[in-house]
Amino acid sequence: MASTKKIWLSSPHMGGAEQSYVQEAFDTNWVAPLGPNVNGFEETLEEYLTEGSKVAAVSSGTAAIHLGLILLGVQRNDIVLCQSFTFSASANPILYQGATPVFVDSEETTWNICPIHLENAIKACISKGKKPKAIIAVHLYGMPYQVDAVQEISQKYDIPVLEDSAEALGSSYKERKCGTFGDISILSFNGNKIITTSGGGALVSRSQRIKERAIFIATQARDDAPHYEHSHIGHNYRMSNICAGIGRGQMEVLDDHVKLRREMNSFYATLFQDIKGVKVFKEPSLDFYSNHWLSAITVHPEQTNGITREDVRHAFAKANIESRPLWKPMHLQPIFKDALFYGKNVSEKLFETGLCLPSGSNLTNQDREHIKGVVQSLF
Ligand SMILES: *Cc1c(COP(=O)(O)O)cnc(C)c1O
């Protein structure tokens, strides 16, 4: 077979205006973790998210989660409930604070935190005398979690939600944007996300006070004094003005990226519609609107004449096409082997049968033909 260029799962996709914002930063010597691009990027995000959102741009989504836990008052030995089926960056900041993660399984329709197991976990923690300090819920692959049900539990037990919207900029639930549902929400602009700043993130809230507090901690917690005075632990988490320039350019093409990622999902829906035993992950109802950051399938060998997820992955790899198993749940990770878990085997099954497929907004018709050829010759 003729050699072809590698088809990636999700690679950076520049819109065109990014370099002019970066050039402006150089021309005006704002080469620092503050400046007009940082403020401009935050304003654009605030306008995009609406709902009175206040945005603090930081160095990564992980940093935003860490700041979020600090602002929610999470301390040593506190319990934080966390969706098990996610990327480790959702959970690691719990450990940065010396707190204890308790993991919760997913439900089958959104693949995100199961409200029933979540409530069971809360009741169990309370009965052991330790009310959880926060709930981390994730919109995985851009699919909104069951927002109403999670909100209801959060209110019933008075436990705040940290909404991990790292993968879900451009998604919405009941026509309200993801990134506006948590007591604190976070976004990521890593290189593989729907828009990128080369590396970056944001902490989102509905409170100017929280925004200011986040920026204070993210810039070394310098008290108001002529010398350097510190009464809190600080971090160096602010976004650079260069990265924010890339972000401003990327915001101009965010809507296009959402449209193109959703078209990739439709492409897979059509490609697999007549293949028995392969399911393309879709929104459960019109309440959910996914940016389809990554399109994913589950492969059920009892219906595919024995073809497994691994067979599909290997066939793609041979054709120079990247694909990747779904997230390995946190409660199965060596680093979290001692953590408690509430649920059954939903996330475990997804990990066994699921595969993420190339989903970038920059894939071409030729790329899609290549992917189609591999699928058709395998099935
Ligand atoms: C990417 C990601 C993060 C972390 O964001 P970074 O900007 O890479 O630090 C957190 N949670 C989820 C679900 C992610 O996909």
mmCIF file of C-alpha atoms and ligand atoms in Angstrom:
data_model
loop_
_atom_site.group_PDB
_atom_site.id
_atom_site.type_symbol
_atom_site.label_atom_id
_atom_site.label_comp_id
_atom_site.label_asym_id
_atom_site.label_seq_id
_atom_site.Cartn_x
_atom_site.Cartn_y
_atom_site.Cartn_z
ATOM 1 C CA MET A 1 0.000 0.000 0.000
ATOM 2 C CA ALA A 2 1.197 3.508 -0.741
ATOM 3 C CA SER A 3 2.488 5.249 2.336
ATOM 4 C CA THR A 4 0.094 7.858 3.679
ATOM 5 C CA LYS A 5 0.476 10.618 6.220
ATOM 6 C CA LYS A 6 -0.535 9.705 9.746
ATOM 7 C CA ILE A 7 -4.164 10.401 10.650
ATOM 8 C CA TRP A 8 -4.278 11.648 14.246
ATOM 9 C CA LEU A 9 -7.021 11.311 16.833
ATOM 10 C CA SER A 10 -7.125 15.065 17.450
ATOM 11 C CA SER A 11 -4.418 17.494 16.398
ATOM 12 C CA PRO A 12 -4.071 21.285 16.648
ATOM 13 C CA HIS A 13 -5.986 23.202 13.975
ATOM 14 C CA MET A 14 -5.054 26.849 13.526
ATOM 15 C CA GLY A 15 -7.600 29.297 12.190
ATOM 16 C CA GLY A 16 -5.270 31.971 10.789
ATOM 17 C CA ALA A 17 -5.541 34.941 13.157
ATOM 18 C CA GLU A 18 -3.484 33.364 15.957
ATOM 19 C CA GLN A 19 -0.102 34.613 14.715
ATOM 20 C CA SER A 20 -1.245 38.220 14.438
ATOM 21 C CA TYR A 21 -2.265 38.252 18.131
ATOM 22 C CA VAL A 22 1.076 36.671 19.039
ATOM 23 C CA GLN A 23 2.947 39.160 16.824
ATOM 24 C CA GLU A 24 1.143 42.016 18.565
ATOM 25 C CA ALA A 25 2.334 40.668 21.911
ATOM 26 C CA PHE A 26 5.932 40.738 20.626
ATOM 27 C CA ASP A 27 5.520 44.181 19.044
ATOM 28 C CA THR A 28 4.280 45.643 22.336
ATOM 29 C CA ASN A 29 6.685 43.556 24.484
ATOM 30 C CA TRP A 30 3.876 41.900 26.466
ATOM 31 C CA VAL A 31 5.888 38.662 26.663
ATOM 32 C CA ALA A 32 4.753 37.781 30.179
ATOM 33 C CA PRO A 33 2.072 35.899 32.087
ATOM 34 C CA LEU A 34 -0.188 38.955 31.846
ATOM 35 C CA GLY A 35 -1.169 41.453 29.181
ATOM 36 C CA PRO A 36 -3.874 42.480 26.704
ATOM 37 C CA ASN A 37 -4.241 39.004 25.165
ATOM 38 C CA VAL A 38 -4.921 37.421 28.563
ATOM 39 C CA ASN A 39 -7.653 39.966 29.317
ATOM 40 C CA GLY A 40 -9.007 39.785 25.769
ATOM 41 C CA PHE A 41 -9.127 35.989 25.770
ATOM 42 C CA GLU A 42 -10.960 35.985 29.113
ATOM 43 C CA GLU A 43 -13.504 38.509 27.836
ATOM 44 C CA THR A 44 -14.153 36.506 24.674
ATOM 45 C CA LEU A 45 -14.722 33.357 26.725
ATOM 46 C CA GLU A 46 -17.048 35.216 29.100
ATOM 47 C CA GLU A 47 -19.109 36.474 26.151
ATOM 48 C CA TYR A 48 -19.180 33.015 24.591
ATOM 49 C CA LEU A 49 -20.266 31.183 27.750
ATOM 50 C CA THR A 50 -22.788 33.874 28.864
ATOM 51 C CA GLU A 51 -24.737 33.233 32.158
ATOM 52 C CA GLY A 52 -22.601 35.933 33.821
ATOM 53 C CA SER A 53 -19.501 33.752 33.554
ATOM 54 C CA LYS A 54 -16.238 35.040 35.004
ATOM 55 C CA VAL A 55 -13.097 33.492 33.526
ATOM 56 C CA ALA A 56 -9.545 33.310 34.870
ATOM 57 C CA ALA A 57 -7.069 32.055 32.241
ATOM 58 C CA VAL A 58 -4.416 29.724 33.655
ATOM 59 C CA SER A 59 -1.537 27.532 32.505
ATOM 60 C CA SER A 60 -3.512 24.269 32.163
ATOM 61 C CA GLY A 61 -6.821 22.564 32.835
ATOM 62 C CA THR A 62 -5.093 20.604 35.587
ATOM 63 C CA ALA A 63 -4.002 23.853 37.264
ATOM 64 C CA ALA A 64 -7.607 25.101 37.006
ATOM 65 C CA ILE A 65 -8.885 21.954 38.771
ATOM 66 C CA HIS A 66 -6.264 22.366 41.497
ATOM 67 C CA LEU A 67 -7.234 26.026 41.988
ATOM 68 C CA GLY A 68 -10.900 25.018 41.967
ATOM 69 C CA LEU A 69 -10.389 22.528 44.794
ATOM 70 C CA ILE A 70 -8.434 25.131 46.801
ATOM 71 C CA LEU A 71 -11.246 27.674 46.325
ATOM 72 C CA LEU A 72 -13.839 25.090 47.401
ATOM 73 C CA GLY A 73 -11.869 24.698 50.614
ATOM 74 C CA VAL A 74 -10.608 21.149 50.002
ATOM 75 C CA GLN A 75 -7.896 20.331 52.522
ATOM 76 C CA ARG A 76 -5.848 17.431 53.836
ATOM 77 C CA ASN A 77 -7.947 14.304 54.568
ATOM 78 C CA ASP A 78 -11.135 15.738 53.066
ATOM 79 C CA ILE A 79 -13.107 13.434 50.778
ATOM 80 C CA VAL A 80 -13.697 14.440 47.167
ATOM 81 C CA LEU A 81 -16.076 12.403 45.012
ATOM 82 C CA CYS A 82 -14.893 12.013 41.443
ATOM 83 C CA GLN A 83 -16.169 10.390 38.274
ATOM 84 C CA SER A 84 -14.000 7.287 37.827
ATOM 85 C CA PHE A 85 -14.272 7.173 34.044
ATOM 86 C CA THR A 86 -12.050 10.142 33.123
ATOM 87 C CA PHE A 87 -8.525 11.327 32.436
ATOM 88 C CA SER A 88 -6.211 11.243 35.463
ATOM 89 C CA ALA A 89 -5.977 15.049 35.436
ATOM 90 C CA SER A 90 -9.520 15.196 36.862
ATOM 91 C CA ALA A 91 -8.398 13.308 39.977
ATOM 92 C CA ASN A 92 -4.695 14.096 40.536
ATOM 93 C CA PRO A 93 -5.341 17.554 42.053
ATOM 94 C CA ILE A 94 -7.294 15.819 44.854
ATOM 95 C CA LEU A 95 -3.970 14.253 45.819
ATOM 96 C CA TYR A 96 -2.113 17.579 45.423
ATOM 97 C CA GLN A 97 -4.330 18.831 48.273
ATOM 98 C CA GLY A 98 -3.663 15.741 50.389
ATOM 99 C CA ALA A 99 -7.366 14.900 50.150
ATOM 100 C CA THR A 100 -8.886 11.467 49.504
ATOM 101 C CA PRO A 101 -10.638 10.599 46.245
ATOM 102 C CA VAL A 102 -13.721 8.367 46.271
ATOM 103 C CA PHE A 103 -14.646 7.219 42.782
ATOM 104 C CA VAL A 104 -18.111 6.870 41.272
ATOM 105 C CA ASP A 105 -19.113 4.752 38.259
ATOM 106 C CA SER A 106 -20.707 6.016 35.038
ATOM 107 C CA GLU A 107 -24.212 5.534 33.690
ATOM 108 C CA GLU A 108 -24.762 4.109 30.230
ATOM 109 C CA THR A 109 -26.458 6.980 28.384
ATOM 110 C CA THR A 110 -23.814 9.736 28.733
ATOM 111 C CA TRP A 111 -20.907 7.586 30.004
ATOM 112 C CA ASN A 112 -20.563 10.157 32.799
ATOM 113 C CA ILE A 113 -21.097 10.117 36.588
ATOM 114 C CA CYS A 114 -24.110 8.011 37.604
ATOM 115 C CA PRO A 115 -26.471 10.043 39.839
ATOM 116 C CA ILE A 116 -27.658 6.885 41.658
ATOM 117 C CA HIS A 117 -24.180 5.694 42.593
ATOM 118 C CA LEU A 118 -23.227 9.289 43.390
ATOM 119 C CA GLU A 119 -25.995 9.526 45.969
ATOM 120 C CA ASN A 120 -25.073 6.098 47.388
ATOM 121 C CA ALA A 121 -21.476 7.244 47.777
ATOM 122 C CA ILE A 122 -22.543 10.441 49.552
ATOM 123 C CA LYS A 123 -24.811 8.535 51.950
ATOM 124 C CA ALA A 124 -22.057 6.022 52.718
ATOM 125 C CA CYS A 125 -19.515 8.772 53.421
ATOM 126 C CA ILE A 126 -21.967 10.655 55.651
ATOM 127 C CA SER A 127 -22.852 7.482 57.572
ATOM 128 C CA LYS A 128 -19.132 7.031 58.264
ATOM 129 C CA GLY A 129 -19.090 10.557 59.665
ATOM 130 C CA LYS A 130 -17.345 12.275 56.782
ATOM 131 C CA LYS A 131 -19.373 14.426 54.410
ATOM 132 C CA PRO A 132 -17.608 14.856 51.042
ATOM 133 C CA LYS A 133 -16.248 18.325 50.345
ATOM 134 C CA ALA A 134 -16.842 18.406 46.570
ATOM 135 C CA ILE A 135 -18.095 16.463 43.550
ATOM 136 C CA ILE A 136 -16.015 16.362 40.355
ATOM 137 C CA ALA A 137 -18.260 15.626 37.360
ATOM 138 C CA VAL A 138 -16.884 15.402 33.827
ATOM 139 C CA HIS A 139 -18.408 15.960 30.365
ATOM 140 C CA LEU A 140 -16.384 13.183 28.758
ATOM 141 C CA TYR A 141 -15.621 13.351 25.036
ATOM 142 C CA GLY A 142 -17.780 16.494 25.010
ATOM 143 C CA MET A 143 -20.960 14.690 26.106
ATOM 144 C CA PRO A 144 -22.750 16.617 28.865
ATOM 145 C CA TYR A 145 -23.314 14.649 32.069
ATOM 146 C CA GLN A 146 -26.833 14.367 33.547
ATOM 147 C CA VAL A 147 -26.714 17.980 34.678
ATOM 148 C CA ASP A 148 -30.156 18.251 36.331
ATOM 149 C CA ALA A 149 -29.776 15.049 38.341
ATOM 150 C CA VAL A 150 -26.264 15.923 39.536
ATOM 151 C CA GLN A 151 -27.362 19.475 40.415
ATOM 152 C CA GLU A 152 -30.277 18.132 42.425
ATOM 153 C CA ILE A 153 -28.004 15.877 44.497
ATOM 154 C CA SER A 154 -25.499 18.679 44.977
ATOM 155 C CA GLN A 155 -28.265 20.906 46.367
ATOM 156 C CA LYS A 156 -29.915 18.183 48.453
ATOM 157 C CA TYR A 157 -26.674 17.424 50.312
ATOM 158 C CA ASP A 158 -25.163 20.899 49.988
ATOM 159 C CA ILE A 159 -21.963 19.682 48.321
ATOM 160 C CA PRO A 160 -20.480 21.897 45.578
ATOM 161 C CA VAL A 161 -19.792 20.631 42.049
ATOM 162 C CA LEU A 162 -16.502 21.148 40.261
ATOM 163 C CA GLU A 163 -17.497 20.818 36.605
ATOM 164 C CA ASP A 164 -14.665 19.391 34.495
ATOM 165 C CA SER A 165 -15.527 20.813 31.086
ATOM 166 C CA ALA A 166 -12.008 20.299 29.694
ATOM 167 C CA GLU A 167 -13.363 18.360 26.723
ATOM 168 C CA ALA A 168 -16.693 20.150 26.349
ATOM 169 C CA LEU A 169 -16.175 23.756 25.226
ATOM 170 C CA GLY A 170 -18.967 24.229 22.663
ATOM 171 C CA SER A 171 -21.238 21.538 24.135
ATOM 172 C CA SER A 172 -24.506 22.384 25.853
ATOM 173 C CA TYR A 173 -27.243 20.910 28.006
ATOM 174 C CA LYS A 174 -30.802 22.217 27.559
ATOM 175 C CA GLU A 175 -29.312 24.983 25.426
ATOM 176 C CA ARG A 176 -27.025 26.219 28.192
ATOM 177 C CA LYS A 177 -23.272 26.009 27.596
ATOM 178 C CA CYS A 178 -21.099 23.441 29.353
ATOM 179 C CA GLY A 179 -18.672 25.278 31.587
ATOM 180 C CA THR A 180 -21.503 27.183 33.298
ATOM 181 C CA PHE A 181 -22.988 24.464 35.524
ATOM 182 C CA GLY A 182 -20.509 23.967 38.344
ATOM 183 C CA ASP A 183 -20.009 26.037 41.469
ATOM 184 C CA ILE A 184 -16.629 26.167 39.776
ATOM 185 C CA SER A 185 -16.005 24.972 36.215
ATOM 186 C CA ILE A 186 -12.817 24.399 34.269
ATOM 187 C CA LEU A 187 -11.746 24.356 30.618
ATOM 188 C CA SER A 188 -8.602 23.024 28.931
ATOM 189 C CA PHE A 189 -6.775 24.366 25.879
ATOM 190 C CA ASN A 190 -4.211 21.591 25.596
ATOM 191 C CA GLY A 191 -2.949 20.750 22.110
ATOM 192 C CA ASN A 192 -5.454 17.957 21.584
ATOM 193 C CA LYS A 193 -8.583 19.819 22.737
ATOM 194 C CA ILE A 194 -11.232 21.452 20.536
ATOM 195 C CA ILE A 195 -9.296 24.717 20.633
ATOM 196 C CA THR A 196 -5.746 25.066 21.863
ATOM 197 C CA THR A 197 -3.442 27.720 23.270
ATOM 198 C CA SER A 198 -0.586 25.184 22.881
ATOM 199 C CA GLY A 199 -1.178 24.502 26.570
ATOM 200 C CA GLY A 200 -3.577 26.285 28.868
ATOM 201 C CA GLY A 201 -6.782 26.217 30.821
ATOM 202 C CA ALA A 202 -9.368 28.368 32.524
ATOM 203 C CA LEU A 203 -11.269 28.511 35.780
ATOM 204 C CA VAL A 204 -14.861 29.614 35.230
ATOM 205 C CA SER A 205 -17.363 30.760 37.840
ATOM 206 C CA ARG A 206 -20.301 33.109 38.134
ATOM 207 C CA SER A 207 -18.519 35.310 40.657
ATOM 208 C CA GLN A 208 -16.061 38.172 40.199
ATOM 209 C CA ARG A 209 -14.770 37.458 43.716
ATOM 210 C CA ILE A 210 -13.914 33.844 42.814
ATOM 211 C CA LYS A 211 -12.216 35.017 39.615
ATOM 212 C CA GLU A 212 -10.080 37.519 41.534
ATOM 213 C CA ARG A 213 -9.264 34.949 44.199
ATOM 214 C CA ALA A 214 -8.223 32.426 41.511
ATOM 215 C CA ILE A 215 -5.919 34.977 39.878
ATOM 216 C CA PHE A 216 -4.500 35.906 43.295
ATOM 217 C CA ILE A 217 -3.542 32.286 44.092
ATOM 218 C CA ALA A 218 -2.391 31.678 40.498
ATOM 219 C CA THR A 219 0.091 34.577 40.719
ATOM 220 C CA GLN A 220 1.950 33.524 43.891
ATOM 221 C CA ALA A 221 -0.607 34.928 46.371
ATOM 222 C CA ARG A 222 1.068 38.299 46.751
ATOM 223 C CA ASP A 223 -0.628 40.374 49.431
ATOM 224 C CA ASP A 224 -1.150 44.090 48.924
ATOM 225 C CA ALA A 225 2.176 45.540 50.082
ATOM 226 C CA PRO A 226 5.176 47.362 48.533
ATOM 227 C CA HIS A 227 7.419 44.366 49.323
ATOM 228 C CA TYR A 228 6.520 40.711 48.736
ATOM 229 C CA GLU A 229 4.190 39.702 51.546
ATOM 230 C CA HIS A 230 2.472 36.293 51.672
ATOM 231 C CA SER A 231 -0.246 35.058 53.982
ATOM 232 C CA HIS A 232 -1.390 32.186 51.704
ATOM 233 C CA ILE A 233 0.322 29.464 49.700
ATOM 234 C CA GLY A 234 0.663 30.713 46.138
ATOM 235 C CA HIS A 235 1.052 28.952 42.813
ATOM 236 C CA ASN A 236 2.482 30.019 39.474
ATOM 237 C CA TYR A 237 -0.499 29.080 37.315
ATOM 238 C CA ARG A 238 -1.330 32.174 35.238
ATOM 239 C CA MET A 239 -1.601 31.910 31.437
ATOM 240 C CA SER A 240 1.073 33.618 29.362
ATOM 241 C CA ASN A 241 0.122 36.513 27.088
ATOM 242 C CA ILE A 242 1.653 34.594 24.136
ATOM 243 C CA CYS A 243 -0.573 31.543 24.700
ATOM 244 C CA ALA A 244 -3.606 33.775 25.229
ATOM 245 C CA GLY A 245 -2.917 35.310 21.807
ATOM 246 C CA ILE A 246 -3.251 31.864 20.234
ATOM 247 C CA GLY A 247 -6.473 31.449 22.237
ATOM 248 C CA ARG A 248 -7.950 34.689 20.872
ATOM 249 C CA GLY A 249 -7.333 33.478 17.335
ATOM 250 C CA GLN A 250 -8.796 30.063 18.129
ATOM 251 C CA MET A 251 -11.991 31.577 19.564
ATOM 252 C CA GLU A 252 -12.687 32.994 16.082
ATOM 253 C CA VAL A 253 -12.967 29.437 14.721
ATOM 254 C CA LEU A 254 -14.493 27.608 17.699
ATOM 255 C CA ASP A 255 -17.960 27.391 16.142
ATOM 256 C CA ASP A 256 -16.448 25.994 12.919
ATOM 257 C CA HIS A 257 -14.515 23.410 14.919
ATOM 258 C CA VAL A 258 -17.687 22.275 16.706
ATOM 259 C CA LYS A 259 -19.489 21.958 13.375
ATOM 260 C CA LEU A 260 -16.637 19.966 11.809
ATOM 261 C CA ARG A 261 -16.261 17.620 14.810
ATOM 262 C CA ARG A 262 -19.993 16.965 14.733
ATOM 263 C CA GLU A 263 -19.705 16.191 11.016
ATOM 264 C CA MET A 264 -16.994 13.632 11.834
ATOM 265 C CA ASN A 265 -19.446 12.022 14.247
ATOM 266 C CA SER A 266 -22.128 11.879 11.526
ATOM 267 C CA PHE A 267 -19.558 10.352 9.185
ATOM 268 C CA TYR A 268 -18.976 7.525 11.692
ATOM 269 C CA ALA A 269 -22.713 7.107 12.332
ATOM 270 C CA THR A 270 -23.205 6.492 8.600
ATOM 271 C CA LEU A 271 -20.084 4.349 8.228
ATOM 272 C CA PHE A 272 -21.092 1.954 11.008
ATOM 273 C CA GLN A 273 -24.885 2.021 10.630
ATOM 274 C CA ASP A 274 -25.086 -1.357 8.893
ATOM 275 C CA ILE A 275 -22.280 -3.048 10.833
ATOM 276 C CA LYS A 276 -23.758 -5.262 13.499
ATOM 277 C CA GLY A 277 -22.131 -5.131 16.918
ATOM 278 C CA VAL A 278 -20.522 -1.696 16.547
ATOM 279 C CA LYS A 279 -22.219 1.244 18.230
ATOM 280 C CA VAL A 280 -21.306 4.884 17.667
ATOM 281 C CA PHE A 281 -21.614 6.996 20.825
ATOM 282 C CA LYS A 282 -24.523 9.461 20.399
ATOM 283 C CA GLU A 283 -26.458 11.959 22.478
ATOM 284 C CA PRO A 284 -29.230 10.230 24.481
ATOM 285 C CA SER A 285 -31.806 12.979 23.761
ATOM 286 C CA LEU A 286 -32.221 16.492 22.393
ATOM 287 C CA ASP A 287 -31.396 17.914 25.848
ATOM 288 C CA PHE A 288 -27.778 16.987 25.162
ATOM 289 C CA TYR A 289 -25.648 18.726 22.535
ATOM 290 C CA SER A 290 -22.113 17.362 22.275
ATOM 291 C CA ASN A 291 -19.198 19.089 20.556
ATOM 292 C CA HIS A 292 -18.120 15.500 19.783
ATOM 293 C CA TRP A 293 -14.569 16.400 20.734
ATOM 294 C CA LEU A 294 -13.786 12.730 20.200
ATOM 295 C CA SER A 295 -16.027 10.280 18.392
ATOM 296 C CA ALA A 296 -16.064 6.837 19.954
ATOM 297 C CA ILE A 297 -17.430 3.378 19.232
ATOM 298 C CA THR A 298 -18.006 0.275 21.306
ATOM 299 C CA VAL A 299 -17.318 -3.097 19.680
ATOM 300 C CA HIS A 300 -19.332 -6.139 20.815
ATOM 301 C CA PRO A 301 -17.565 -9.302 19.548
ATOM 302 C CA GLU A 302 -20.590 -11.555 20.239
ATOM 303 C CA GLN A 303 -22.309 -9.696 17.372
ATOM 304 C CA THR A 304 -19.344 -9.024 15.046
ATOM 305 C CA ASN A 305 -18.330 -12.618 14.312
ATOM 306 C CA GLY A 306 -15.634 -12.263 16.942
ATOM 307 C CA ILE A 307 -14.031 -9.013 15.788
ATOM 308 C CA THR A 308 -12.860 -7.183 18.917
ATOM 309 C CA ARG A 309 -11.984 -3.623 19.804
ATOM 310 C CA GLU A 310 -8.328 -4.598 19.631
ATOM 311 C CA ASP A 311 -8.781 -5.985 16.096
ATOM 312 C CA VAL A 312 -10.194 -2.624 15.025
ATOM 313 C CA ARG A 313 -7.394 -0.724 16.737
ATOM 314 C CA HIS A 314 -4.701 -2.902 15.120
ATOM 315 C CA ALA A 315 -6.272 -2.574 11.666
ATOM 316 C CA PHE A 316 -6.201 1.211 12.013
ATOM 317 C CA ALA A 317 -2.631 1.215 13.350
ATOM 318 C CA LYS A 318 -1.451 -0.828 10.366
ATOM 319 C CA ALA A 319 -2.980 1.797 8.079
ATOM 320 C CA ASN A 320 -1.196 4.626 9.967
ATOM 321 C CA ILE A 321 -4.417 5.774 11.624
ATOM 322 C CA GLU A 322 -4.366 6.640 15.323
ATOM 323 C CA SER A 323 -7.127 5.297 17.547
ATOM 324 C CA ARG A 324 -7.157 4.745 21.325
ATOM 325 C CA PRO A 325 -9.092 2.701 23.893
ATOM 326 C CA LEU A 326 -11.504 4.733 26.029
ATOM 327 C CA TRP A 327 -10.222 6.071 29.375
ATOM 328 C CA LYS A 328 -9.151 3.423 31.838
ATOM 329 C CA PRO A 329 -11.274 4.117 34.948
ATOM 330 C CA MET A 330 -9.420 5.693 37.861
ATOM 331 C CA HIS A 331 -10.472 2.984 40.335
ATOM 332 C CA LEU A 332 -8.552 0.483 38.160
ATOM 333 C CA GLN A 333 -5.380 2.586 38.001
ATOM 334 C CA PRO A 334 -2.396 1.467 40.100
ATOM 335 C CA ILE A 335 -2.021 4.947 41.593
ATOM 336 C CA PHE A 336 -5.585 4.866 42.981
ATOM 337 C CA LYS A 337 -5.695 1.168 43.946
ATOM 338 C CA ASP A 338 -6.543 1.973 47.575
ATOM 339 C CA ALA A 339 -9.385 4.371 46.766
ATOM 340 C CA LEU A 340 -13.027 3.495 47.432
ATOM 341 C CA PHE A 341 -15.330 2.999 44.453
ATOM 342 C CA TYR A 342 -19.124 3.093 44.249
ATOM 343 C CA GLY A 343 -20.822 1.493 41.272
ATOM 344 C CA LYS A 344 -20.880 -1.600 39.142
ATOM 345 C CA ASN A 345 -18.975 -2.358 35.951
ATOM 346 C CA VAL A 346 -20.257 0.267 33.486
ATOM 347 C CA SER A 347 -16.986 2.173 33.117
ATOM 348 C CA GLU A 348 -14.977 -1.064 33.193
ATOM 349 C CA LYS A 349 -17.043 -2.457 30.288
ATOM 350 C CA LEU A 350 -16.622 0.762 28.328
ATOM 351 C CA PHE A 351 -12.870 0.507 28.810
ATOM 352 C CA GLU A 352 -12.921 -3.074 27.521
ATOM 353 C CA THR A 353 -15.036 -2.469 24.421
ATOM 354 C CA GLY A 354 -14.574 1.201 23.530
ATOM 355 C CA LEU A 355 -12.344 2.953 21.019
ATOM 356 C CA CYS A 356 -11.807 6.641 20.201
ATOM 357 C CA LEU A 357 -11.519 7.399 16.494
ATOM 358 C CA PRO A 358 -9.844 10.231 14.561
ATOM 359 C CA SER A 359 -12.069 13.242 15.227
ATOM 360 C CA GLY A 360 -10.094 16.370 14.336
ATOM 361 C CA SER A 361 -11.703 19.381 12.706
ATOM 362 C CA ASN A 362 -8.822 19.327 10.184
ATOM 363 C CA LEU A 363 -9.472 15.872 8.679
ATOM 364 C CA THR A 364 -9.972 15.806 4.910
ATOM 365 C CA ASN A 365 -12.213 13.849 2.552
ATOM 366 C CA GLN A 366 -9.160 11.812 1.630
ATOM 367 C CA ASP A 367 -8.617 10.970 5.327
ATOM 368 C CA ARG A 368 -12.257 9.895 5.650
ATOM 369 C CA GLU A 369 -11.973 7.700 2.537
ATOM 370 C CA HIS A 370 -8.878 6.063 4.015
ATOM 371 C CA ILE A 371 -10.675 5.387 7.334
ATOM 372 C CA LYS A 372 -13.716 4.049 5.475
ATOM 373 C CA GLY A 373 -11.545 1.663 3.430
ATOM 374 C CA VAL A 374 -10.018 0.153 6.574
ATOM 375 C CA VAL A 375 -13.417 -0.337 8.211
ATOM 376 C CA GLN A 376 -14.964 -1.863 5.106
ATOM 377 C CA SER A 377 -12.147 -4.342 4.564
ATOM 378 C CA LEU A 378 -12.181 -5.408 8.250
ATOM 379 C CA PHE A 379 -15.951 -5.968 8.508
HETATM 380 C C1 LIG B 1 -7.381 17.442 29.152
HETATM 381 C C2 LIG B 1 -8.164 17.177 30.352
HETATM 382 C C3 LIG B 1 -7.833 17.731 31.602
HETATM 383 C C4 LIG B 1 -6.571 18.484 31.857
HETATM 384 O O1 LIG B 1 -6.325 19.563 31.076
HETATM 385 P P1 LIG B 1 -4.815 20.011 30.774
HETATM 386 O O2 LIG B 1 -4.999 21.359 30.143
HETATM 387 O O3 LIG B 1 -4.235 19.004 29.837
HETATM 388 O O4 LIG B 1 -4.082 20.089 32.058
HETATM 389 C C5 LIG B 1 -8.672 17.497 32.664
HETATM 390 N N1 LIG B 1 -9.767 16.734 32.540
HETATM 391 C C6 LIG B 1 -10.104 16.161 31.382
HETATM 392 C C7 LIG B 1 -11.342 15.339 31.317
HETATM 393 C C8 LIG B 1 -9.297 16.337 30.249
HETATM 394 O O5 LIG B 1 -9.614 15.739 29.103
#
